[in-house]
Amino acid sequence: VPRDKNPHGQYFTPAPVARLMRTLLTTASSGSVLEPCAGEGVFLDVLASSGFTDVTAVEIDPLLVAASTHDMTLGSFVSWSPPRSFDAVIGNPPYIRWRDLDETSRTEVQAHPLYKELFNSLSDYLTVFIAASVDLLVPGGELVFITPSFWMHTEHSGPLREWLLTKGAITDIIDFQEASVFPGVGSAIVIFRFEKGASTDTIRYARYQGPRRLEGELDLGNQKLFFQQEIDAFQPKEHWSLASPLELTDAMNLERICTEKEEVVRLGAFVDIANGMVSGLDKAFRIPAELWNSLPTAERAASFEVIKAAQIEPYVSTSLTRYINLPTGMTKEVATQRYPNLVAHLTQYREALENRYAYQRDLPFYEWAFKRSEHFFLNDTVKGFVPCKERLTSRPEARFTLASGAVATQDVTAFATKETVRESIAYVVAYLNQPLVTKWVRTRGLMKGGVAEFSERPLGNIPFRTIDWENPKEVAAHNAIDSAMRALLTATPGKRHAVIASIEKQFSSLLR
Ligand SMILES: C[S@@+](CC[C@H](N)C(=O)[O-])C[C@H]1O[C@@H](n2cnc3c(N)ncnc32)[C@H](O)[C@@H]1O
């Protein structure tokens, strides 16, 4: 958001989120609470309805102060010096990068006693709010804020993190990851509770795993919405990691296994990765069974098989969907003459097809909108496929699959081994289905609100277990996995399980 559109970093907290944050407060309702940037007063509403009466609020925007039914002090929190401390601070501080801050606010930040020690001209405005709020807490007081999570790991927030650990401890974290908490804000969001003067060994950690767009009440006890566990407390001079020790160990384990010459070997160096082709209207191009059965051979040849994300099964997939694929560049007359049945079928959707996004070309209704990576797909090499987005809250492992002769559309990412690579694509796919790989993806991959994203970069980042071709045992394991994968392509459903077990057994020695 350009600075002139939102100079004060105004993103208002949805009421269910404010209520959730209120449950982290341990201060009794007789205690004193500060809301340092009250906005429309959602926290003031929540505090009032839980019986809090000693509530102080500050807000810089005169329009919001005037519109509020609550008492708010008009002014900037950064230069505000109240004559008292507070038992609790709760709120959602403004996030504004230094370069987007107006001159007055910059001068104010520079005049703050903690400027230079804790923040500087690389810091975000929110770090000032965190530090200044902690300063105003009584011993034993608590701070509950919702913020983007970047300050927990960026380098220039290091001094603030170290300072916080000398003043007390983070006791609770609710991690929304990339779920959309504030409409229009793309950052990963966390709620945290800090207690002044406390020390702790563990942090109560809850990871949100509900729908990407929050809906309804957010009850921490709801196991569908939150996965709760304890993680190690943050330590001075160490990274603040939000993964559980177990998850981290798994991810680090895989990286160790895949390390050669002190570097983690990554999949991107071994496979070419392609996004799927775009028909622009899948339902028109899909060939219904009745039509297929009645098609002459010449028309059948103008089709290919597509693998849809929903059809992807781990290891190998055999159920594919036939799509129309007429040669490009034909006039309508030629197309109709050569492919009468297919063109007749597409004609039923003509209006919608003509309204497709045309990628800046003259797009006949009977052609695909964008045959992205056409040469990659339309050759005989066997490929691996993965859904572009895989929800990992409802399944234990991401699905990677081998499918021969299949084309991907936008919902699926495809990959094929580079020419010089000795590991077979079947081996690569089998490897990616190992639980350790998904464990790595969960903590180190690109996760957005419980959904793993497999576009080129994140897929290419996955550590890869190469085969040591000098080691006969490893070569044998590779070849056994490769033939088991081929057997799976034709195995009856009853046999599938045993074959997969044999593959997993091979990997149990390779992934040690
Ligand atoms: C992210 S919004 C959150 C508002 C409210 N706490 C909520 O959660 O709905 C940040 C608020 O801080 C206010 N603000 C920005 N700079 C401020 C400052 N220096 N002092 C006090 N309030 C400020 C903005 O006007 C905005 O209302």
PDB file of C-alpha atoms in Angstrom, residues 190-441:
ATOM      1  CA  VAL A 190       1.800 -14.253  14.435  1.00  0.00           C
ATOM      2  CA  ILE A 191       0.262 -13.425  17.774  1.00  0.00           C
ATOM      3  CA  PHE A 192       2.684 -13.531  20.668  1.00  0.00           C
ATOM      4  CA  ARG A 193       2.554 -13.067  24.418  1.00  0.00           C
ATOM      5  CA  PHE A 194       5.572 -11.647  26.210  1.00  0.00           C
ATOM      6  CA  GLU A 195       5.864 -11.588  30.004  1.00  0.00           C
ATOM      7  CA  LYS A 196       8.145  -9.087  31.663  1.00  0.00           C
ATOM      8  CA  GLY A 197      10.622 -10.609  34.111  1.00  0.00           C
ATOM      9  CA  ALA A 198       9.570 -14.177  33.275  1.00  0.00           C
ATOM     10  CA  SER A 199      11.872 -16.980  32.274  1.00  0.00           C
ATOM     11  CA  THR A 200      10.641 -20.185  30.705  1.00  0.00           C
ATOM     12  CA  ASP A 201      11.912 -23.391  29.106  1.00  0.00           C
ATOM     13  CA  THR A 202       9.068 -23.813  26.694  1.00  0.00           C
ATOM     14  CA  ILE A 203       6.627 -21.779  24.646  1.00  0.00           C
ATOM     15  CA  ARG A 204       3.000 -22.733  24.163  1.00  0.00           C
ATOM     16  CA  TYR A 205       2.788 -22.814  20.398  1.00  0.00           C
ATOM     17  CA  ALA A 206      -0.360 -23.086  18.280  1.00  0.00           C
ATOM     18  CA  ARG A 207      -0.285 -23.321  14.523  1.00  0.00           C
ATOM     19  CA  TYR A 208      -3.410 -22.243  12.698  1.00  0.00           C
ATOM     20  CA  GLN A 209      -4.497 -24.849  10.179  1.00  0.00           C
ATOM     21  CA  GLY A 210      -8.006 -23.724   9.290  1.00  0.00           C
ATOM     22  CA  PRO A 211      -9.240 -22.221   6.028  1.00  0.00           C
ATOM     23  CA  ARG A 212      -6.941 -19.622   4.498  1.00  0.00           C
ATOM     24  CA  ARG A 213      -9.588 -16.960   4.981  1.00  0.00           C
ATOM     25  CA  LEU A 214     -10.479 -16.912   8.673  1.00  0.00           C
ATOM     26  CA  GLU A 215     -14.102 -17.584   9.421  1.00  0.00           C
ATOM     27  CA  GLY A 216     -16.164 -17.671  12.615  1.00  0.00           C
ATOM     28  CA  GLU A 217     -14.827 -17.830  16.161  1.00  0.00           C
ATOM     29  CA  LEU A 218     -11.204 -18.796  16.686  1.00  0.00           C
ATOM     30  CA  ASP A 219     -11.111 -21.040  19.690  1.00  0.00           C
ATOM     31  CA  LEU A 220      -7.610 -22.259  20.556  1.00  0.00           C
ATOM     32  CA  GLY A 221      -9.104 -25.503  21.852  1.00  0.00           C
ATOM     33  CA  ASN A 222     -10.600 -26.299  18.443  1.00  0.00           C
ATOM     34  CA  GLN A 223      -8.271 -28.969  17.107  1.00  0.00           C
ATOM     35  CA  LYS A 224      -9.526 -28.509  13.572  1.00  0.00           C
ATOM     36  CA  LEU A 225      -8.334 -24.909  13.664  1.00  0.00           C
ATOM     37  CA  PHE A 226      -5.214 -25.119  15.803  1.00  0.00           C
ATOM     38  CA  PHE A 227      -2.464 -27.638  16.167  1.00  0.00           C
ATOM     39  CA  GLN A 228      -0.939 -27.053  19.601  1.00  0.00           C
ATOM     40  CA  GLN A 229       2.355 -28.140  21.025  1.00  0.00           C
ATOM     41  CA  GLU A 230       5.228 -26.945  23.156  1.00  0.00           C
ATOM     42  CA  ILE A 231       8.383 -25.699  21.533  1.00  0.00           C
ATOM     43  CA  ASP A 232      11.714 -24.768  23.061  1.00  0.00           C
ATOM     44  CA  ALA A 233      11.947 -21.286  24.543  1.00  0.00           C
ATOM     45  CA  PHE A 234      13.956 -18.766  22.537  1.00  0.00           C
ATOM     46  CA  GLN A 235      17.557 -18.470  23.630  1.00  0.00           C
ATOM     47  CA  PRO A 236      19.863 -15.456  23.490  1.00  0.00           C
ATOM     48  CA  LYS A 237      22.110 -15.414  20.403  1.00  0.00           C
ATOM     49  CA  GLU A 238      20.077 -18.156  18.718  1.00  0.00           C
ATOM     50  CA  HIS A 239      17.540 -18.166  15.893  1.00  0.00           C
ATOM     51  CA  TRP A 240      13.939 -17.909  16.938  1.00  0.00           C
ATOM     52  CA  SER A 241      12.492 -21.021  15.392  1.00  0.00           C
ATOM     53  CA  LEU A 242       8.786 -21.725  15.304  1.00  0.00           C
ATOM     54  CA  ALA A 243       9.146 -25.401  14.469  1.00  0.00           C
ATOM     55  CA  SER A 244       8.968 -28.054  17.156  1.00  0.00           C
ATOM     56  CA  PRO A 245      12.277 -29.690  18.065  1.00  0.00           C
ATOM     57  CA  LEU A 246      11.071 -32.892  16.461  1.00  0.00           C
ATOM     58  CA  GLU A 247      10.116 -31.275  13.173  1.00  0.00           C
ATOM     59  CA  LEU A 248      13.366 -29.376  13.070  1.00  0.00           C
ATOM     60  CA  THR A 249      15.375 -32.498  13.728  1.00  0.00           C
ATOM     61  CA  ASP A 250      13.663 -34.207  10.800  1.00  0.00           C
ATOM     62  CA  ALA A 251      14.328 -31.324   8.434  1.00  0.00           C
ATOM     63  CA  MET A 252      17.937 -31.057   9.536  1.00  0.00           C
ATOM     64  CA  ASN A 253      18.320 -34.786   9.218  1.00  0.00           C
ATOM     65  CA  LEU A 254      17.249 -34.762   5.608  1.00  0.00           C
ATOM     66  CA  GLU A 255      19.582 -31.871   4.874  1.00  0.00           C
ATOM     67  CA  ARG A 256      22.424 -33.770   6.482  1.00  0.00           C
ATOM     68  CA  ILE A 257      21.635 -36.906   4.460  1.00  0.00           C
ATOM     69  CA  CYS A 258      21.604 -34.846   1.265  1.00  0.00           C
ATOM     70  CA  THR A 259      24.814 -32.977   1.969  1.00  0.00           C
ATOM     71  CA  GLU A 260      27.745 -33.505  -0.371  1.00  0.00           C
ATOM     72  CA  LYS A 261      30.975 -31.557  -0.051  1.00  0.00           C
ATOM     73  CA  GLU A 262      29.410 -29.486   2.722  1.00  0.00           C
ATOM     74  CA  GLU A 263      26.504 -28.335   0.619  1.00  0.00           C
ATOM     75  CA  VAL A 264      22.932 -29.503   0.595  1.00  0.00           C
ATOM     76  CA  VAL A 265      22.171 -30.997  -2.801  1.00  0.00           C
ATOM     77  CA  ARG A 266      18.827 -29.714  -4.093  1.00  0.00           C
ATOM     78  CA  LEU A 267      16.355 -31.181  -6.542  1.00  0.00           C
ATOM     79  CA  GLY A 268      16.502 -28.137  -8.843  1.00  0.00           C
ATOM     80  CA  ALA A 269      19.942 -29.172 -10.081  1.00  0.00           C
ATOM     81  CA  PHE A 270      18.595 -32.521 -11.320  1.00  0.00           C
ATOM     82  CA  VAL A 271      15.206 -31.829 -12.837  1.00  0.00           C
ATOM     83  CA  ASP A 272      13.596 -29.416 -15.259  1.00  0.00           C
ATOM     84  CA  ILE A 273      10.398 -28.024 -13.844  1.00  0.00           C
ATOM     85  CA  ALA A 274       7.421 -26.800 -15.834  1.00  0.00           C
ATOM     86  CA  ASN A 275       4.066 -25.212 -15.114  1.00  0.00           C
ATOM     87  CA  GLY A 276       1.043 -26.681 -16.755  1.00  0.00           C
ATOM     88  CA  MET A 277      -0.679 -25.620 -19.977  1.00  0.00           C
ATOM     89  CA  VAL A 278      -3.746 -23.387 -19.936  1.00  0.00           C
ATOM     90  CA  SER A 279      -6.871 -24.341 -21.880  1.00  0.00           C
ATOM     91  CA  GLY A 280      -8.804 -21.391 -20.537  1.00  0.00           C
ATOM     92  CA  LEU A 281     -11.946 -23.503 -20.138  1.00  0.00           C
ATOM     93  CA  ASP A 282     -11.216 -27.056 -19.021  1.00  0.00           C
ATOM     94  CA  LYS A 283     -14.796 -28.289 -19.184  1.00  0.00           C
ATOM     95  CA  ALA A 284     -14.966 -27.530 -22.907  1.00  0.00           C
ATOM     96  CA  PHE A 285     -11.756 -29.379 -23.746  1.00  0.00           C
ATOM     97  CA  ARG A 286     -12.433 -32.429 -21.596  1.00  0.00           C
ATOM     98  CA  ILE A 287     -13.702 -35.285 -23.777  1.00  0.00           C
ATOM     99  CA  PRO A 288     -16.724 -37.076 -22.306  1.00  0.00           C
ATOM    100  CA  ALA A 289     -16.642 -40.884 -22.529  1.00  0.00           C
ATOM    101  CA  GLU A 290     -19.571 -41.057 -24.998  1.00  0.00           C
ATOM    102  CA  LEU A 291     -17.851 -38.681 -27.360  1.00  0.00           C
ATOM    103  CA  TRP A 292     -14.560 -40.578 -27.099  1.00  0.00           C
ATOM    104  CA  ASN A 293     -16.262 -43.864 -27.901  1.00  0.00           C
ATOM    105  CA  SER A 294     -17.808 -42.462 -31.036  1.00  0.00           C
ATOM    106  CA  LEU A 295     -14.664 -40.745 -32.344  1.00  0.00           C
ATOM    107  CA  PRO A 296     -12.874 -41.975 -35.476  1.00  0.00           C
ATOM    108  CA  THR A 297      -9.152 -42.666 -35.050  1.00  0.00           C
ATOM    109  CA  ALA A 298      -8.087 -39.493 -36.831  1.00  0.00           C
ATOM    110  CA  GLU A 299      -9.971 -37.382 -34.340  1.00  0.00           C
ATOM    111  CA  ARG A 300      -8.778 -39.435 -31.393  1.00  0.00           C
ATOM    112  CA  ALA A 301      -5.242 -38.541 -32.375  1.00  0.00           C
ATOM    113  CA  ALA A 302      -6.034 -34.864 -31.760  1.00  0.00           C
ATOM    114  CA  SER A 303      -6.159 -35.327 -28.010  1.00  0.00           C
ATOM    115  CA  PHE A 304      -3.890 -35.965 -25.087  1.00  0.00           C
ATOM    116  CA  GLU A 305      -4.190 -37.175 -21.530  1.00  0.00           C
ATOM    117  CA  VAL A 306      -4.147 -34.662 -18.718  1.00  0.00           C
ATOM    118  CA  ILE A 307      -3.339 -35.327 -15.103  1.00  0.00           C
ATOM    119  CA  LYS A 308      -5.472 -33.265 -12.740  1.00  0.00           C
ATOM    120  CA  ALA A 309      -4.386 -32.424  -9.183  1.00  0.00           C
ATOM    121  CA  ALA A 310      -7.393 -34.282  -7.808  1.00  0.00           C
ATOM    122  CA  GLN A 311      -6.383 -37.480  -9.661  1.00  0.00           C
ATOM    123  CA  ILE A 312      -2.831 -37.516  -8.375  1.00  0.00           C
ATOM    124  CA  GLU A 313      -2.038 -40.547  -6.299  1.00  0.00           C
ATOM    125  CA  PRO A 314       1.243 -41.033  -4.448  1.00  0.00           C
ATOM    126  CA  TYR A 315       3.955 -42.835  -6.477  1.00  0.00           C
ATOM    127  CA  VAL A 316       2.072 -43.542  -9.699  1.00  0.00           C
ATOM    128  CA  SER A 317      -1.208 -42.367 -11.177  1.00  0.00           C
ATOM    129  CA  THR A 318      -3.108 -44.206 -13.822  1.00  0.00           C
ATOM    130  CA  SER A 319      -6.353 -42.298 -14.032  1.00  0.00           C
ATOM    131  CA  LEU A 320      -5.928 -39.546 -16.564  1.00  0.00           C
ATOM    132  CA  THR A 321      -8.432 -37.380 -18.398  1.00  0.00           C
ATOM    133  CA  ARG A 322      -8.652 -37.041 -22.180  1.00  0.00           C
ATOM    134  CA  TYR A 323      -8.555 -33.471 -23.495  1.00  0.00           C
ATOM    135  CA  ILE A 324      -9.042 -32.100 -26.969  1.00  0.00           C
ATOM    136  CA  ASN A 325      -5.809 -30.870 -28.514  1.00  0.00           C
ATOM    137  CA  LEU A 326      -6.302 -29.697 -32.072  1.00  0.00           C
ATOM    138  CA  PRO A 327      -3.230 -28.659 -34.041  1.00  0.00           C
ATOM    139  CA  THR A 328      -2.762 -24.895 -33.841  1.00  0.00           C
ATOM    140  CA  GLY A 329      -3.090 -22.503 -36.761  1.00  0.00           C
ATOM    141  CA  MET A 330      -6.022 -24.093 -38.616  1.00  0.00           C
ATOM    142  CA  THR A 331      -8.810 -21.967 -40.019  1.00  0.00           C
ATOM    143  CA  LYS A 332     -12.239 -22.803 -38.727  1.00  0.00           C
ATOM    144  CA  GLU A 333     -13.164 -24.407 -42.059  1.00  0.00           C
ATOM    145  CA  VAL A 334     -10.143 -26.713 -42.027  1.00  0.00           C
ATOM    146  CA  ALA A 335     -10.660 -27.563 -38.352  1.00  0.00           C
ATOM    147  CA  THR A 336     -14.331 -28.387 -38.941  1.00  0.00           C
ATOM    148  CA  GLN A 337     -13.555 -30.469 -41.953  1.00  0.00           C
ATOM    149  CA  ARG A 338     -10.808 -32.508 -40.278  1.00  0.00           C
ATOM    150  CA  TYR A 339     -12.247 -32.736 -36.785  1.00  0.00           C
ATOM    151  CA  PRO A 340     -16.020 -32.405 -37.177  1.00  0.00           C
ATOM    152  CA  ASN A 341     -16.964 -34.098 -33.903  1.00  0.00           C
ATOM    153  CA  LEU A 342     -14.435 -32.277 -31.759  1.00  0.00           C
ATOM    154  CA  VAL A 343     -15.228 -28.882 -33.229  1.00  0.00           C
ATOM    155  CA  ALA A 344     -18.961 -29.573 -32.801  1.00  0.00           C
ATOM    156  CA  HIS A 345     -18.305 -30.370 -29.152  1.00  0.00           C
ATOM    157  CA  LEU A 346     -16.319 -27.169 -28.596  1.00  0.00           C
ATOM    158  CA  THR A 347     -18.934 -25.123 -30.409  1.00  0.00           C
ATOM    159  CA  GLN A 348     -21.322 -25.762 -27.524  1.00  0.00           C
ATOM    160  CA  TYR A 349     -19.013 -23.611 -25.397  1.00  0.00           C
ATOM    161  CA  ARG A 350     -18.191 -21.111 -28.092  1.00  0.00           C
ATOM    162  CA  GLU A 351     -19.277 -17.989 -26.266  1.00  0.00           C
ATOM    163  CA  ALA A 352     -17.365 -18.786 -23.078  1.00  0.00           C
ATOM    164  CA  LEU A 353     -14.354 -19.882 -25.146  1.00  0.00           C
ATOM    165  CA  GLU A 354     -14.330 -16.611 -27.027  1.00  0.00           C
ATOM    166  CA  ASN A 355     -14.310 -14.761 -23.729  1.00  0.00           C
ATOM    167  CA  ARG A 356     -11.159 -16.484 -22.486  1.00  0.00           C
ATOM    168  CA  TYR A 357      -8.080 -14.498 -21.657  1.00  0.00           C
ATOM    169  CA  ALA A 358      -6.221 -14.670 -24.964  1.00  0.00           C
ATOM    170  CA  TYR A 359      -2.618 -14.015 -23.939  1.00  0.00           C
ATOM    171  CA  GLN A 360      -2.394 -11.183 -26.453  1.00  0.00           C
ATOM    172  CA  ARG A 361      -3.086 -13.151 -29.553  1.00  0.00           C
ATOM    173  CA  ASP A 362      -5.909 -13.891 -31.859  1.00  0.00           C
ATOM    174  CA  LEU A 363      -7.296 -16.976 -30.198  1.00  0.00           C
ATOM    175  CA  PRO A 364      -9.673 -19.234 -32.162  1.00  0.00           C
ATOM    176  CA  PHE A 365     -12.263 -20.784 -29.876  1.00  0.00           C
ATOM    177  CA  TYR A 366     -11.092 -24.337 -30.691  1.00  0.00           C
ATOM    178  CA  GLU A 367      -7.463 -23.769 -29.578  1.00  0.00           C
ATOM    179  CA  TRP A 368      -5.841 -23.903 -26.150  1.00  0.00           C
ATOM    180  CA  ALA A 369      -5.314 -20.470 -24.632  1.00  0.00           C
ATOM    181  CA  PHE A 370      -1.677 -20.989 -23.753  1.00  0.00           C
ATOM    182  CA  LYS A 371       0.312 -24.128 -24.442  1.00  0.00           C
ATOM    183  CA  ARG A 372       2.932 -23.242 -21.909  1.00  0.00           C
ATOM    184  CA  SER A 373       5.933 -25.604 -21.916  1.00  0.00           C
ATOM    185  CA  GLU A 374       4.432 -27.449 -24.898  1.00  0.00           C
ATOM    186  CA  HIS A 375       7.722 -29.026 -25.954  1.00  0.00           C
ATOM    187  CA  PHE A 376       8.333 -30.199 -22.432  1.00  0.00           C
ATOM    188  CA  PHE A 377       4.982 -31.951 -22.243  1.00  0.00           C
ATOM    189  CA  LEU A 378       4.493 -33.209 -25.750  1.00  0.00           C
ATOM    190  CA  ASN A 379       7.384 -35.610 -25.885  1.00  0.00           C
ATOM    191  CA  ASP A 380       7.672 -39.176 -24.751  1.00  0.00           C
ATOM    192  CA  THR A 381       9.722 -38.756 -21.580  1.00  0.00           C
ATOM    193  CA  VAL A 382       8.065 -40.033 -18.446  1.00  0.00           C
ATOM    194  CA  LYS A 383       7.466 -37.202 -16.013  1.00  0.00           C
ATOM    195  CA  GLY A 384       6.831 -36.542 -12.402  1.00  0.00           C
ATOM    196  CA  PHE A 385       3.893 -34.453 -11.238  1.00  0.00           C
ATOM    197  CA  VAL A 386       2.856 -32.718  -8.047  1.00  0.00           C
ATOM    198  CA  PRO A 387      -0.175 -30.534  -7.265  1.00  0.00           C
ATOM    199  CA  CYS A 388       0.898 -26.863  -7.339  1.00  0.00           C
ATOM    200  CA  LYS A 389      -0.769 -26.455  -3.991  1.00  0.00           C
ATOM    201  CA  GLU A 390      -1.034 -29.353  -1.585  1.00  0.00           C
ATOM    202  CA  ARG A 391      -2.955 -28.945   1.651  1.00  0.00           C
ATOM    203  CA  LEU A 392      -0.908 -30.700   4.314  1.00  0.00           C
ATOM    204  CA  THR A 393      -3.374 -30.296   7.140  1.00  0.00           C
ATOM    205  CA  SER A 394      -5.631 -33.032   5.839  1.00  0.00           C
ATOM    206  CA  ARG A 395      -3.013 -35.485   4.560  1.00  0.00           C
ATOM    207  CA  PRO A 396       0.233 -36.695   6.089  1.00  0.00           C
ATOM    208  CA  GLU A 397       2.326 -36.507   2.924  1.00  0.00           C
ATOM    209  CA  ALA A 398       2.435 -34.485  -0.242  1.00  0.00           C
ATOM    210  CA  ARG A 399       1.607 -36.511  -3.376  1.00  0.00           C
ATOM    211  CA  PHE A 400       4.242 -36.828  -6.060  1.00  0.00           C
ATOM    212  CA  THR A 401       3.428 -39.083  -8.930  1.00  0.00           C
ATOM    213  CA  LEU A 402       4.763 -40.679 -12.040  1.00  0.00           C
ATOM    214  CA  ALA A 403       2.510 -40.660 -15.070  1.00  0.00           C
ATOM    215  CA  SER A 404       3.487 -41.614 -18.524  1.00  0.00           C
ATOM    216  CA  GLY A 405       2.422 -39.528 -21.496  1.00  0.00           C
ATOM    217  CA  ALA A 406       0.486 -37.049 -19.398  1.00  0.00           C
ATOM    218  CA  VAL A 407       0.177 -33.300 -19.763  1.00  0.00           C
ATOM    219  CA  ALA A 408      -0.295 -30.971 -16.806  1.00  0.00           C
ATOM    220  CA  THR A 409      -2.673 -28.042 -16.651  1.00  0.00           C
ATOM    221  CA  GLN A 410      -2.286 -25.062 -14.303  1.00  0.00           C
ATOM    222  CA  ASP A 411      -3.099 -26.974 -11.123  1.00  0.00           C
ATOM    223  CA  VAL A 412      -0.122 -29.306 -11.488  1.00  0.00           C
ATOM    224  CA  THR A 413       3.645 -28.774 -11.666  1.00  0.00           C
ATOM    225  CA  ALA A 414       5.626 -31.238 -13.778  1.00  0.00           C
ATOM    226  CA  PHE A 415       9.273 -32.218 -13.668  1.00  0.00           C
ATOM    227  CA  ALA A 416      11.602 -34.423 -15.676  1.00  0.00           C
ATOM    228  CA  THR A 417      15.206 -35.385 -15.036  1.00  0.00           C
ATOM    229  CA  LYS A 418      17.810 -33.387 -16.913  1.00  0.00           C
ATOM    230  CA  GLU A 419      19.589 -35.262 -19.655  1.00  0.00           C
ATOM    231  CA  THR A 420      22.840 -35.848 -17.771  1.00  0.00           C
ATOM    232  CA  VAL A 421      21.204 -37.182 -14.626  1.00  0.00           C
ATOM    233  CA  ARG A 422      21.615 -40.890 -13.887  1.00  0.00           C
ATOM    234  CA  GLU A 423      18.916 -41.230 -11.253  1.00  0.00           C
ATOM    235  CA  SER A 424      15.707 -42.215 -13.005  1.00  0.00           C
ATOM    236  CA  ILE A 425      12.569 -40.077 -12.833  1.00  0.00           C
ATOM    237  CA  ALA A 426      10.863 -43.044 -11.149  1.00  0.00           C
ATOM    238  CA  TYR A 427      13.509 -42.957  -8.425  1.00  0.00           C
ATOM    239  CA  VAL A 428      13.089 -39.184  -8.012  1.00  0.00           C
ATOM    240  CA  VAL A 429       9.305 -39.501  -7.653  1.00  0.00           C
ATOM    241  CA  ALA A 430       9.595 -42.393  -5.221  1.00  0.00           C
ATOM    242  CA  TYR A 431      12.092 -40.403  -3.165  1.00  0.00           C
ATOM    243  CA  LEU A 432       9.789 -37.373  -2.998  1.00  0.00           C
ATOM    244  CA  ASN A 433       7.024 -39.533  -1.548  1.00  0.00           C
ATOM    245  CA  GLN A 434       9.099 -40.456   1.488  1.00  0.00           C
ATOM    246  CA  PRO A 435       7.636 -39.029   4.735  1.00  0.00           C
ATOM    247  CA  LEU A 436      10.928 -37.333   5.593  1.00  0.00           C
ATOM    248  CA  VAL A 437      10.624 -35.165   2.489  1.00  0.00           C
ATOM    249  CA  THR A 438       7.180 -33.891   3.491  1.00  0.00           C
ATOM    250  CA  LYS A 439       8.505 -33.254   6.985  1.00  0.00           C
ATOM    251  CA  TRP A 440      11.185 -31.105   5.428  1.00  0.00           C
ATOM    252  CA  VAL A 441       8.586 -29.295   3.306  1.00  0.00           C
TER     253      VAL A 441
END
